[in-house]
PDB file of C-alpha atoms and ligand atoms in Angstrom:
ATOM      1  CA  UNK L   1       3.264 -20.965  17.167  1.00 96.00           C
ATOM      2  CA  UNK L   2       3.215 -24.839  17.928  1.00 97.00           C
ATOM      3  CA  UNK L   3       6.251 -25.443  15.852  1.00 96.00           C
ATOM      4  CA  UNK L   4       7.957 -22.501  17.153  1.00 96.00           C
ATOM      5  CA  UNK L   5       7.304 -23.533  20.832  1.00 96.00           C
ATOM      6  CA  UNK L   6       7.883 -27.659  20.168  1.00 97.00           C
ATOM      7  CA  UNK L   7      11.272 -26.649  18.707  1.00 97.00           C
ATOM      8  CA  UNK L   8      12.225 -24.454  21.763  1.00 96.00           C
ATOM      9  CA  UNK L   9      12.846 -21.685  19.299  1.00 96.00           C
ATOM     10  CA  UNK L  10      14.343 -18.120  20.914  1.00 96.00           C
ATOM     11  CA  UNK L  11      13.723 -16.085  17.798  1.00 97.00           C
ATOM     12  CA  UNK L  12      11.609 -15.923  14.817  1.00 98.00           C
ATOM     13  CA  UNK L  13      12.990 -15.565  11.329  1.00 98.00           C
ATOM     14  CA  UNK L  14      10.428 -14.522   8.605  1.00 98.00           C
ATOM     15  CA  UNK L  15      11.585 -14.877   5.176  1.00 97.00           C
ATOM     16  CA  UNK L  16       9.546 -14.428   1.916  1.00 97.00           C
ATOM     17  CA  UNK L  17       6.836 -11.961   0.855  1.00 95.00           C
ATOM     18  CA  UNK L  18       4.123  -9.829   2.934  1.00 93.00           C
ATOM     19  CA  UNK L  19       1.947 -12.811   4.455  1.00 92.00           C
ATOM     20  CA  UNK L  20       4.900 -14.409   5.664  1.00 95.00           C
ATOM     21  CA  UNK L  21       6.224 -11.656   7.216  1.00 97.00           C
ATOM     22  CA  UNK L  22       3.203 -10.817   8.831  1.00 96.00           C
ATOM     23  CA  UNK L  23       2.921 -14.441  10.123  1.00 96.00           C
ATOM     24  CA  UNK L  24       6.548 -14.167  11.863  1.00 97.00           C
ATOM     25  CA  UNK L  25       5.736 -11.009  13.338  1.00 98.00           C
ATOM     26  CA  UNK L  26       2.503 -12.389  14.928  1.00 97.00           C
ATOM     27  CA  UNK L  27       4.114 -15.334  16.046  1.00 97.00           C
ATOM     28  CA  UNK L  28       6.973 -13.660  17.602  1.00 98.00           C
ATOM     29  CA  UNK L  29       4.611 -11.302  19.457  1.00 97.00           C
ATOM     30  CA  UNK L  30       2.409 -14.033  20.718  1.00 97.00           C
ATOM     31  CA  UNK L  31       5.305 -15.884  21.952  1.00 97.00           C
ATOM     32  CA  UNK L  32       5.836 -13.428  24.436  1.00 96.00           C
ATOM     33  CA  UNK L  33       8.046 -10.708  22.220  1.00 97.00           C
ATOM     34  CA  UNK L  34      10.526 -12.854  20.858  1.00 98.00           C
ATOM     35  CA  UNK L  35      13.509 -11.452  18.567  1.00 98.00           C
ATOM     36  CA  UNK L  36      12.172 -11.234  15.222  1.00 98.00           C
ATOM     37  CA  UNK L  37      14.248 -11.089  12.174  1.00 98.00           C
ATOM     38  CA  UNK L  38      12.786 -10.153   8.510  1.00 98.00           C
ATOM     39  CA  UNK L  39      14.139 -11.040   5.402  1.00 98.00           C
ATOM     40  CA  UNK L  40      11.931  -9.866   2.347  1.00 98.00           C
ATOM     41  CA  UNK L  41      12.539 -11.879  -0.554  1.00 97.00           C
ATOM     42  CA  UNK L  42      10.193  -9.568  -2.841  1.00 97.00           C
ATOM     43  CA  UNK L  43       9.677  -5.524  -2.338  1.00 97.00           C
ATOM     44  CA  UNK L  44       5.898  -6.090  -3.042  1.00 97.00           C
ATOM     45  CA  UNK L  45       4.869  -4.015   0.291  1.00 96.00           C
ATOM     46  CA  UNK L  46       5.728  -2.045   3.018  1.00 96.00           C
ATOM     47  CA  UNK L  47       5.453  -4.815   5.833  1.00 96.00           C
ATOM     48  CA  UNK L  48       9.201  -5.654   6.605  1.00 97.00           C
ATOM     49  CA  UNK L  49       9.999  -2.637   8.898  1.00 97.00           C
ATOM     50  CA  UNK L  50       6.508  -2.021  10.417  1.00 95.00           C
ATOM     51  CA  UNK L  51       5.695  -3.522  13.988  1.00 95.00           C
ATOM     52  CA  UNK L  52       1.696  -4.297  12.467  1.00 94.00           C
ATOM     53  CA  UNK L  53       0.519  -7.625  10.968  1.00 96.00           C
ATOM     54  CA  UNK L  54      -2.645  -7.406   9.324  1.00 92.00           C
ATOM     55  CA  UNK L  55      -4.965 -10.868   9.893  1.00 91.00           C
ATOM     56  CA  UNK L  56      -7.241 -11.588   7.089  1.00 89.00           C
ATOM     57  CA  UNK L  57     -10.219 -14.291   7.186  1.00 89.00           C
ATOM     58  CA  UNK L  58     -10.672 -16.994   4.311  1.00 86.00           C
ATOM     59  CA  UNK L  59     -12.636 -14.256   2.317  1.00 82.00           C
ATOM     60  CA  UNK L  60      -9.536 -11.987   2.414  1.00 79.00           C
ATOM     61  CA  UNK L  61     -11.253  -9.340   4.532  1.00 84.00           C
ATOM     62  CA  UNK L  62      -9.326  -7.784   7.603  1.00 85.00           C
ATOM     63  CA  UNK L  63     -10.033  -9.275  11.011  1.00 90.00           C
ATOM     64  CA  UNK L  64      -7.728  -7.197  12.740  1.00 89.00           C
ATOM     65  CA  UNK L  65      -4.088  -5.697  12.671  1.00 91.00           C
ATOM     66  CA  UNK L  66      -1.514  -7.389  15.407  1.00 93.00           C
ATOM     67  CA  UNK L  67       0.533  -4.593  17.043  1.00 93.00           C
ATOM     68  CA  UNK L  68       3.833  -5.733  18.083  1.00 95.00           C
ATOM     69  CA  UNK L  69       5.165  -4.348  21.301  1.00 95.00           C
ATOM     70  CA  UNK L  70       8.177  -3.463  19.274  1.00 94.00           C
ATOM     71  CA  UNK L  71       9.143  -3.394  15.761  1.00 96.00           C
ATOM     72  CA  UNK L  72      11.441  -6.285  13.843  1.00 98.00           C
ATOM     73  CA  UNK L  73      14.729  -6.291  15.709  1.00 98.00           C
ATOM     74  CA  UNK L  74      16.641  -6.689  12.025  1.00 98.00           C
ATOM     75  CA  UNK L  75      15.224  -6.445   8.576  1.00 98.00           C
ATOM     76  CA  UNK L  76      17.904  -7.649   6.220  1.00 98.00           C
ATOM     77  CA  UNK L  77      17.200  -6.607   2.422  1.00 97.00           C
ATOM     78  CA  UNK L  78      19.467  -8.234  -0.246  1.00 97.00           C
ATOM     79  CA  UNK L  79      18.674  -6.315  -3.470  1.00 97.00           C
ATOM     80  CA  UNK L  80      20.559  -8.655  -5.771  1.00 96.00           C
ATOM     81  CA  UNK L  81      17.661 -11.301  -4.298  1.00 96.00           C
ATOM     82  CA  UNK L  82      15.062  -8.700  -5.162  1.00 97.00           C
ATOM     83  CA  UNK L  83      16.503  -7.801  -8.874  1.00 97.00           C
ATOM     84  CA  UNK L  84      15.501 -11.542  -9.462  1.00 97.00           C
ATOM     85  CA  UNK L  85      12.085 -11.559  -7.954  1.00 97.00           C
ATOM     86  CA  UNK L  86       8.934 -11.064 -10.147  1.00 97.00           C
ATOM     87  CA  UNK L  87       8.535  -7.805 -11.590  1.00 98.00           C
ATOM     88  CA  UNK L  88       4.610  -7.576 -11.320  1.00 98.00           C
ATOM     89  CA  UNK L  89       5.667  -7.615  -7.355  1.00 98.00           C
ATOM     90  CA  UNK L  90       8.029  -4.710  -7.423  1.00 98.00           C
ATOM     91  CA  UNK L  91       5.297  -2.617  -9.219  1.00 98.00           C
ATOM     92  CA  UNK L  92       2.638  -3.787  -6.274  1.00 98.00           C
ATOM     93  CA  UNK L  93       5.403  -2.661  -3.779  1.00 98.00           C
ATOM     94  CA  UNK L  94       5.788   0.851  -5.617  1.00 98.00           C
ATOM     95  CA  UNK L  95       1.902   1.152  -5.385  1.00 98.00           C
ATOM     96  CA  UNK L  96       2.004   0.375  -1.676  1.00 98.00           C
ATOM     97  CA  UNK L  97       4.831   3.034  -1.401  1.00 98.00           C
ATOM     98  CA  UNK L  98       2.658   5.644  -3.680  1.00 98.00           C
ATOM     99  CA  UNK L  99      -0.137   5.825  -0.950  1.00 98.00           C
ATOM    100  CA  UNK L 100       2.478   6.951   1.716  1.00 98.00           C
ATOM    101  CA  UNK L 101       3.035  10.417   1.090  1.00 98.00           C
ATOM    102  CA  UNK L 102      -1.056  11.025   0.305  1.00 98.00           C
ATOM    103  CA  UNK L 103      -2.473   9.173   3.161  1.00 98.00           C
ATOM    104  CA  UNK L 104       0.562  10.504   5.811  1.00 97.00           C
ATOM    105  CA  UNK L 105      -0.329  13.997   4.444  1.00 96.00           C
ATOM    106  CA  UNK L 106      -4.057  13.755   4.856  1.00 97.00           C
ATOM    107  CA  UNK L 107      -3.327  12.341   8.388  1.00 96.00           C
ATOM    108  CA  UNK L 108      -1.037  15.518   9.239  1.00 94.00           C
ATOM    109  CA  UNK L 109      -3.559  18.078   7.760  1.00 94.00           C
ATOM    110  CA  UNK L 110      -6.206  16.833  10.103  1.00 94.00           C
ATOM    111  CA  UNK L 111      -3.937  16.234  13.177  1.00 94.00           C
ATOM    112  CA  UNK L 112      -4.501  12.311  13.385  1.00 94.00           C
ATOM    113  CA  UNK L 113      -2.907  10.402  15.435  1.00 91.00           C
ATOM    114  CA  UNK L 114      -0.327   7.949  13.879  1.00 90.00           C
ATOM    115  CA  UNK L 115      -0.225   4.474  14.411  1.00 84.00           C
ATOM    116  CA  UNK L 116       2.290   4.500  16.528  1.00 80.00           C
ATOM    117  CA  UNK L 117      -0.054   6.553  18.433  1.00 82.00           C
ATOM    118  CA  UNK L 118       1.806   9.739  18.710  1.00 88.00           C
ATOM    119  CA  UNK L 119       2.088  13.085  16.370  1.00 89.00           C
ATOM    120  CA  UNK L 120       3.225  12.909  13.016  1.00 91.00           C
ATOM    121  CA  UNK L 121       6.625  14.576  12.994  1.00 94.00           C
ATOM    122  CA  UNK L 122       8.260  16.819  10.293  1.00 95.00           C
ATOM    123  CA  UNK L 123      10.612  14.220   9.945  1.00 96.00           C
ATOM    124  CA  UNK L 124       8.330  11.462   8.598  1.00 96.00           C
ATOM    125  CA  UNK L 125       6.584  14.128   6.557  1.00 96.00           C
ATOM    126  CA  UNK L 126      10.058  14.375   4.947  1.00 97.00           C
ATOM    127  CA  UNK L 127      10.353  10.679   4.722  1.00 98.00           C
ATOM    128  CA  UNK L 128       7.079  10.233   3.217  1.00 98.00           C
ATOM    129  CA  UNK L 129       7.898  12.954   0.748  1.00 98.00           C
ATOM    130  CA  UNK L 130      11.214  11.430  -0.214  1.00 98.00           C
ATOM    131  CA  UNK L 131       9.196   7.968  -0.713  1.00 98.00           C
ATOM    132  CA  UNK L 132       6.910   9.616  -3.091  1.00 98.00           C
ATOM    133  CA  UNK L 133      10.008  11.542  -5.315  1.00 98.00           C
ATOM    134  CA  UNK L 134      12.468   8.220  -5.341  1.00 98.00           C
ATOM    135  CA  UNK L 135       9.386   6.201  -6.941  1.00 98.00           C
ATOM    136  CA  UNK L 136       8.773   9.437  -9.368  1.00 98.00           C
ATOM    137  CA  UNK L 137      12.531   9.483  -9.954  1.00 98.00           C
ATOM    138  CA  UNK L 138      13.743   5.730 -10.217  1.00 98.00           C
ATOM    139  CA  UNK L 139      10.521   3.913 -10.649  1.00 98.00           C
ATOM    140  CA  UNK L 140      10.362   2.980 -14.234  1.00 98.00           C
ATOM    141  CA  UNK L 141      14.242   2.308 -14.322  1.00 98.00           C
ATOM    142  CA  UNK L 142      14.014  -0.069 -11.268  1.00 98.00           C
ATOM    143  CA  UNK L 143      11.292  -2.019 -12.765  1.00 98.00           C
ATOM    144  CA  UNK L 144      13.083  -2.079 -16.443  1.00 98.00           C
ATOM    145  CA  UNK L 145      15.976  -3.797 -14.670  1.00 98.00           C
ATOM    146  CA  UNK L 146      13.616  -6.536 -12.612  1.00 98.00           C
ATOM    147  CA  UNK L 147      12.298  -7.231 -16.028  1.00 98.00           C
ATOM    148  CA  UNK L 148      15.521  -8.142 -17.353  1.00 97.00           C
ATOM    149  CA  UNK L 149      16.331  -9.983 -13.816  1.00 96.00           C
ATOM    150  CA  UNK L 150      19.429  -7.309 -13.499  1.00 96.00           C
ATOM    151  CA  UNK L 151      20.401  -5.404 -10.472  1.00 97.00           C
ATOM    152  CA  UNK L 152      20.513  -1.651 -10.808  1.00 98.00           C
ATOM    153  CA  UNK L 153      21.237   1.291  -8.674  1.00 98.00           C
ATOM    154  CA  UNK L 154      17.461   2.470  -9.588  1.00 98.00           C
ATOM    155  CA  UNK L 155      16.137  -0.753  -7.609  1.00 98.00           C
ATOM    156  CA  UNK L 156      18.347   0.271  -4.465  1.00 98.00           C
ATOM    157  CA  UNK L 157      16.005   3.730  -4.445  1.00 98.00           C
ATOM    158  CA  UNK L 158      13.131   2.002  -4.900  1.00 98.00           C
ATOM    159  CA  UNK L 159      13.625  -0.886  -2.525  1.00 98.00           C
ATOM    160  CA  UNK L 160      14.334   2.035   0.211  1.00 98.00           C
ATOM    161  CA  UNK L 161      11.263   3.543  -0.731  1.00 98.00           C
ATOM    162  CA  UNK L 162       8.939   0.447  -0.644  1.00 98.00           C
ATOM    163  CA  UNK L 163      10.363  -1.173   2.407  1.00 98.00           C
ATOM    164  CA  UNK L 164      11.851   1.431   4.530  1.00 98.00           C
ATOM    165  CA  UNK L 165      10.238   5.116   3.944  1.00 98.00           C
ATOM    166  CA  UNK L 166       6.789   3.470   3.243  1.00 98.00           C
ATOM    167  CA  UNK L 167       7.048   1.360   6.147  1.00 96.00           C
ATOM    168  CA  UNK L 168       7.835   4.148   8.555  1.00 95.00           C
ATOM    169  CA  UNK L 169       5.946   6.643   6.677  1.00 95.00           C
ATOM    170  CA  UNK L 170       2.204   4.903   7.156  1.00 95.00           C
ATOM    171  CA  UNK L 171       3.377   3.539  10.797  1.00 94.00           C
ATOM    172  CA  UNK L 172       4.415   7.162  12.155  1.00 95.00           C
ATOM    173  CA  UNK L 173       2.559   9.016   9.420  1.00 95.00           C
ATOM    174  CA  UNK L 174      -0.887   7.156   9.248  1.00 95.00           C
ATOM    175  CA  UNK L 175      -3.174   5.674   6.662  1.00 96.00           C
ATOM    176  CA  UNK L 176      -6.243   7.296   4.920  1.00 98.00           C
ATOM    177  CA  UNK L 177      -8.590   6.549   2.002  1.00 98.00           C
ATOM    178  CA  UNK L 178      -6.243   4.685  -0.388  1.00 98.00           C
ATOM    179  CA  UNK L 179      -6.028   1.832   2.069  1.00 97.00           C
ATOM    180  CA  UNK L 180      -9.546   1.762   3.162  1.00 97.00           C
ATOM    181  CA  UNK L 181     -10.614   1.520  -0.180  1.00 98.00           C
ATOM    182  CA  UNK L 182      -7.954  -1.301  -0.758  1.00 97.00           C
ATOM    183  CA  UNK L 183      -9.731  -3.243   2.217  1.00 95.00           C
ATOM    184  CA  UNK L 184     -13.091  -2.423   0.918  1.00 97.00           C
ATOM    185  CA  UNK L 185     -12.005  -4.236  -2.717  1.00 97.00           C
ATOM    186  CA  UNK L 186     -12.311  -7.523  -0.323  1.00 94.00           C
ATOM    187  CA  UNK L 187     -15.964  -7.209  -1.406  1.00 95.00           C
ATOM    188  CA  UNK L 188     -15.360  -7.420  -4.802  1.00 96.00           C
ATOM    189  CA  UNK L 189     -14.724 -10.873  -5.941  1.00 95.00           C
ATOM    190  CA  UNK L 190     -13.316  -9.973  -9.538  1.00 97.00           C
ATOM    191  CA  UNK L 191     -10.672  -8.259  -7.827  1.00 96.00           C
ATOM    192  CA  UNK L 192      -9.367 -11.030  -5.641  1.00 93.00           C
ATOM    193  CA  UNK L 193      -6.582 -11.778  -7.644  1.00 93.00           C
ATOM    194  CA  UNK L 194      -4.869  -8.513  -7.258  1.00 97.00           C
ATOM    195  CA  UNK L 195      -2.006  -7.740  -5.160  1.00 96.00           C
ATOM    196  CA  UNK L 196      -2.328  -5.582  -2.081  1.00 96.00           C
ATOM    197  CA  UNK L 197      -0.193  -2.678  -3.727  1.00 98.00           C
ATOM    198  CA  UNK L 198      -2.188  -2.815  -7.078  1.00 98.00           C
ATOM    199  CA  UNK L 199      -5.451  -2.086  -5.167  1.00 98.00           C
ATOM    200  CA  UNK L 200      -3.804   0.401  -3.089  1.00 98.00           C
ATOM    201  CA  UNK L 201      -2.654   2.407  -6.067  1.00 98.00           C
ATOM    202  CA  UNK L 202      -6.164   2.616  -7.719  1.00 98.00           C
ATOM    203  CA  UNK L 203      -7.106   3.448  -3.890  1.00 98.00           C
ATOM    204  CA  UNK L 204      -4.621   6.474  -4.160  1.00 98.00           C
ATOM    205  CA  UNK L 205      -6.181   7.617  -7.350  1.00 98.00           C
ATOM    206  CA  UNK L 206      -9.885   7.280  -6.174  1.00 98.00           C
ATOM    207  CA  UNK L 207      -8.168   9.250  -2.749  1.00 98.00           C
ATOM    208  CA  UNK L 208      -6.999  12.295  -4.796  1.00 98.00           C
ATOM    209  CA  UNK L 209     -10.469  12.321  -6.662  1.00 98.00           C
ATOM    210  CA  UNK L 210     -12.373  12.467  -3.000  1.00 98.00           C
ATOM    211  CA  UNK L 211      -9.734  15.400  -1.864  1.00 98.00           C
ATOM    212  CA  UNK L 212     -10.081  17.068  -4.768  1.00 98.00           C
ATOM    213  CA  UNK L 213      -6.094  17.151  -6.099  1.00 98.00           C
ATOM    214  CA  UNK L 214      -5.326  19.689  -8.342  1.00 98.00           C
ATOM    215  CA  UNK L 215      -4.983  18.640 -12.299  1.00 97.00           C
ATOM    216  CA  UNK L 216      -1.163  18.795 -12.222  1.00 98.00           C
ATOM    217  CA  UNK L 217      -0.954  16.117  -9.086  1.00 98.00           C
ATOM    218  CA  UNK L 218      -3.465  14.365 -10.713  1.00 98.00           C
ATOM    219  CA  UNK L 219      -0.989  13.916 -14.035  1.00 98.00           C
ATOM    220  CA  UNK L 220       1.814  13.210 -12.033  1.00 98.00           C
ATOM    221  CA  UNK L 221       0.157  10.144 -10.711  1.00 98.00           C
ATOM    222  CA  UNK L 222      -1.653   8.849 -13.609  1.00 98.00           C
ATOM    223  CA  UNK L 223       2.282   9.024 -15.433  1.00 98.00           C
ATOM    224  CA  UNK L 224       3.438   7.048 -12.774  1.00 98.00           C
ATOM    225  CA  UNK L 225       0.851   4.262 -12.783  1.00 98.00           C
ATOM    226  CA  UNK L 226       1.095   4.132 -16.611  1.00 98.00           C
ATOM    227  CA  UNK L 227       5.153   3.668 -16.290  1.00 98.00           C
ATOM    228  CA  UNK L 228       5.327   1.319 -13.551  1.00 98.00           C
ATOM    229  CA  UNK L 229       1.994  -0.685 -15.034  1.00 98.00           C
ATOM    230  CA  UNK L 230      -0.042  -0.206 -12.031  1.00 98.00           C
ATOM    231  CA  UNK L 231      -4.029  -0.242 -12.292  1.00 98.00           C
ATOM    232  CA  UNK L 232      -5.841   3.008 -13.053  1.00 98.00           C
ATOM    233  CA  UNK L 233      -8.955   1.602 -14.352  1.00 98.00           C
ATOM    234  CA  UNK L 234     -11.293  -1.101 -12.316  1.00 98.00           C
ATOM    235  CA  UNK L 235     -10.945  -3.054 -15.525  1.00 98.00           C
ATOM    236  CA  UNK L 236      -7.399  -3.497 -14.698  1.00 98.00           C
ATOM    237  CA  UNK L 237      -7.905  -4.395 -11.235  1.00 98.00           C
ATOM    238  CA  UNK L 238      -9.826  -7.236 -12.691  1.00 98.00           C
ATOM    239  CA  UNK L 239     -13.255  -5.614 -12.454  1.00 98.00           C
ATOM    240  CA  UNK L 240     -14.413  -6.075 -16.164  1.00 97.00           C
ATOM    241  CA  UNK L 241     -18.231  -6.018 -15.046  1.00 97.00           C
ATOM    242  CA  UNK L 242     -18.951  -3.096 -13.009  1.00 96.00           C
ATOM    243  CA  UNK L 243     -21.908  -4.066 -10.827  1.00 97.00           C
ATOM    244  CA  UNK L 244     -23.139  -0.915  -8.763  1.00 98.00           C
ATOM    245  CA  UNK L 245     -24.359  -3.247  -5.883  1.00 98.00           C
ATOM    246  CA  UNK L 246     -21.109  -4.689  -5.411  1.00 98.00           C
ATOM    247  CA  UNK L 247     -19.071  -1.360  -5.788  1.00 98.00           C
ATOM    248  CA  UNK L 248     -21.506  -0.205  -3.046  1.00 98.00           C
ATOM    249  CA  UNK L 249     -20.272  -2.914  -0.976  1.00 98.00           C
ATOM    250  CA  UNK L 250     -16.580  -1.541  -1.575  1.00 98.00           C
ATOM    251  CA  UNK L 251     -17.201   1.961  -0.645  1.00 98.00           C
ATOM    252  CA  UNK L 252     -19.474   1.309   2.110  1.00 98.00           C
ATOM    253  CA  UNK L 253     -16.750  -0.943   3.522  1.00 97.00           C
ATOM    254  CA  UNK L 254     -14.395   1.749   3.123  1.00 98.00           C
ATOM    255  CA  UNK L 255     -16.360   4.021   5.501  1.00 98.00           C
ATOM    256  CA  UNK L 256     -17.193   1.891   8.163  1.00 96.00           C
ATOM    257  CA  UNK L 257     -16.151   3.645  11.473  1.00 95.00           C
ATOM    258  CA  UNK L 258     -12.937   1.535  12.294  1.00 93.00           C
ATOM    259  CA  UNK L 259     -11.796   2.619   8.640  1.00 95.00           C
ATOM    260  CA  UNK L 260      -9.209   5.125   8.088  1.00 96.00           C
ATOM    261  CA  UNK L 261     -11.138   6.971   5.209  1.00 98.00           C
ATOM    262  CA  UNK L 262     -12.132   9.192   8.216  1.00 97.00           C
ATOM    263  CA  UNK L 263      -8.393  10.466   8.246  1.00 97.00           C
ATOM    264  CA  UNK L 264      -8.927  12.079   5.037  1.00 97.00           C
ATOM    265  CA  UNK L 265     -11.999  13.931   6.123  1.00 97.00           C
ATOM    266  CA  UNK L 266     -14.614  12.813   8.677  1.00 96.00           C
ATOM    267  CA  UNK L 267     -17.540  13.765   6.689  1.00 96.00           C
ATOM    268  CA  UNK L 268     -16.779  11.301   3.691  1.00 98.00           C
ATOM    269  CA  UNK L 269     -19.930   9.049   3.311  1.00 98.00           C
ATOM    270  CA  UNK L 270     -20.184   5.575   1.120  1.00 98.00           C
ATOM    271  CA  UNK L 271     -21.944   7.634  -1.637  1.00 98.00           C
ATOM    272  CA  UNK L 272     -18.926   9.735  -1.935  1.00 98.00           C
ATOM    273  CA  UNK L 273     -16.533   6.836  -2.199  1.00 98.00           C
ATOM    274  CA  UNK L 274     -18.942   5.254  -4.491  1.00 98.00           C
ATOM    275  CA  UNK L 275     -19.064   8.117  -6.781  1.00 98.00           C
ATOM    276  CA  UNK L 276     -15.083   8.420  -6.604  1.00 98.00           C
ATOM    277  CA  UNK L 277     -14.318   5.205  -7.653  1.00 98.00           C
ATOM    278  CA  UNK L 278     -16.522   5.805 -10.776  1.00 98.00           C
ATOM    279  CA  UNK L 279     -14.904   9.100 -11.162  1.00 98.00           C
ATOM    280  CA  UNK L 280     -11.295   7.759 -11.070  1.00 98.00           C
ATOM    281  CA  UNK L 281     -12.237   4.652 -13.207  1.00 98.00           C
ATOM    282  CA  UNK L 282     -13.169   7.696 -16.015  1.00 98.00           C
ATOM    283  CA  UNK L 283     -10.099   9.479 -15.346  1.00 98.00           C
ATOM    284  CA  UNK L 284      -7.920   6.398 -15.795  1.00 98.00           C
ATOM    285  CA  UNK L 285      -9.999   5.233 -19.059  1.00 98.00           C
ATOM    286  CA  UNK L 286      -9.376   8.946 -20.439  1.00 98.00           C
ATOM    287  CA  UNK L 287      -5.845   8.942 -19.615  1.00 98.00           C
ATOM    288  CA  UNK L 288      -5.311   5.407 -21.292  1.00 98.00           C
ATOM    289  CA  UNK L 289      -7.694   6.555 -24.522  1.00 98.00           C
ATOM    290  CA  UNK L 290      -5.006   9.538 -25.082  1.00 95.00           C
TER     291      UNK L 290
HETATM  292 ZN1   ZN C   1      -0.323  -1.216   2.488  1.00 58.02          ZN
END
């Protein structure tokens, strides 16, 4: 903000990954709503199109969400640049986008107000579902291309899911347990090296356990996680030593009143989330052992 003021900037351009983008959005907002242009150089999260910026403390714990008065004025995405980005970051973006349908659907079923402070529309429900369908269909093909540093038409579809549909989906749909569990993992130092979307992916699996998803849905999601190399066990999330005390802290943090687990169901307790984390891990290990 100081640099922006000193230089007399009349607009802010955020170019980079999620933290850079959220910083640019916050600067633009705090300086009175300056025009804000976002140029993502990785498709690792759904920050670019949203009007929300998440602030963390030094320990990686969410402090607050800054709501911009309007969404970024321009989001410029060059898929040629994204095709040269690290593959793991594209996977992470798919993890973030994977949650969109399940969380928005939970909010819709429960009549929860969206982050944009309105009601979820059928259009957003359709966009969230399209987000999920594009990932299932093109996810592994896009990832293979990026591993070779090659642009593929499949990447175009996945970028649309990761950046556009996921952003609109969570903002005009809503968040539920998957993101709350991601935030809860800030309580587990072993998971600190993991990306947002990787923790969200495991959060999706945990949410599916909490909502007692049918076997077919679980199978579909597990297959996707495996294909695009996202974590389905606690060990894959860096948590090689499972400590009950820490895992309970993760579950408790996911259930504080300000968290979105309640959007899945208001009666979910920290004990439920703790048990679901263990069950998701068991399901993931069983899948990997096949
Ligand atoms: Zn997210």
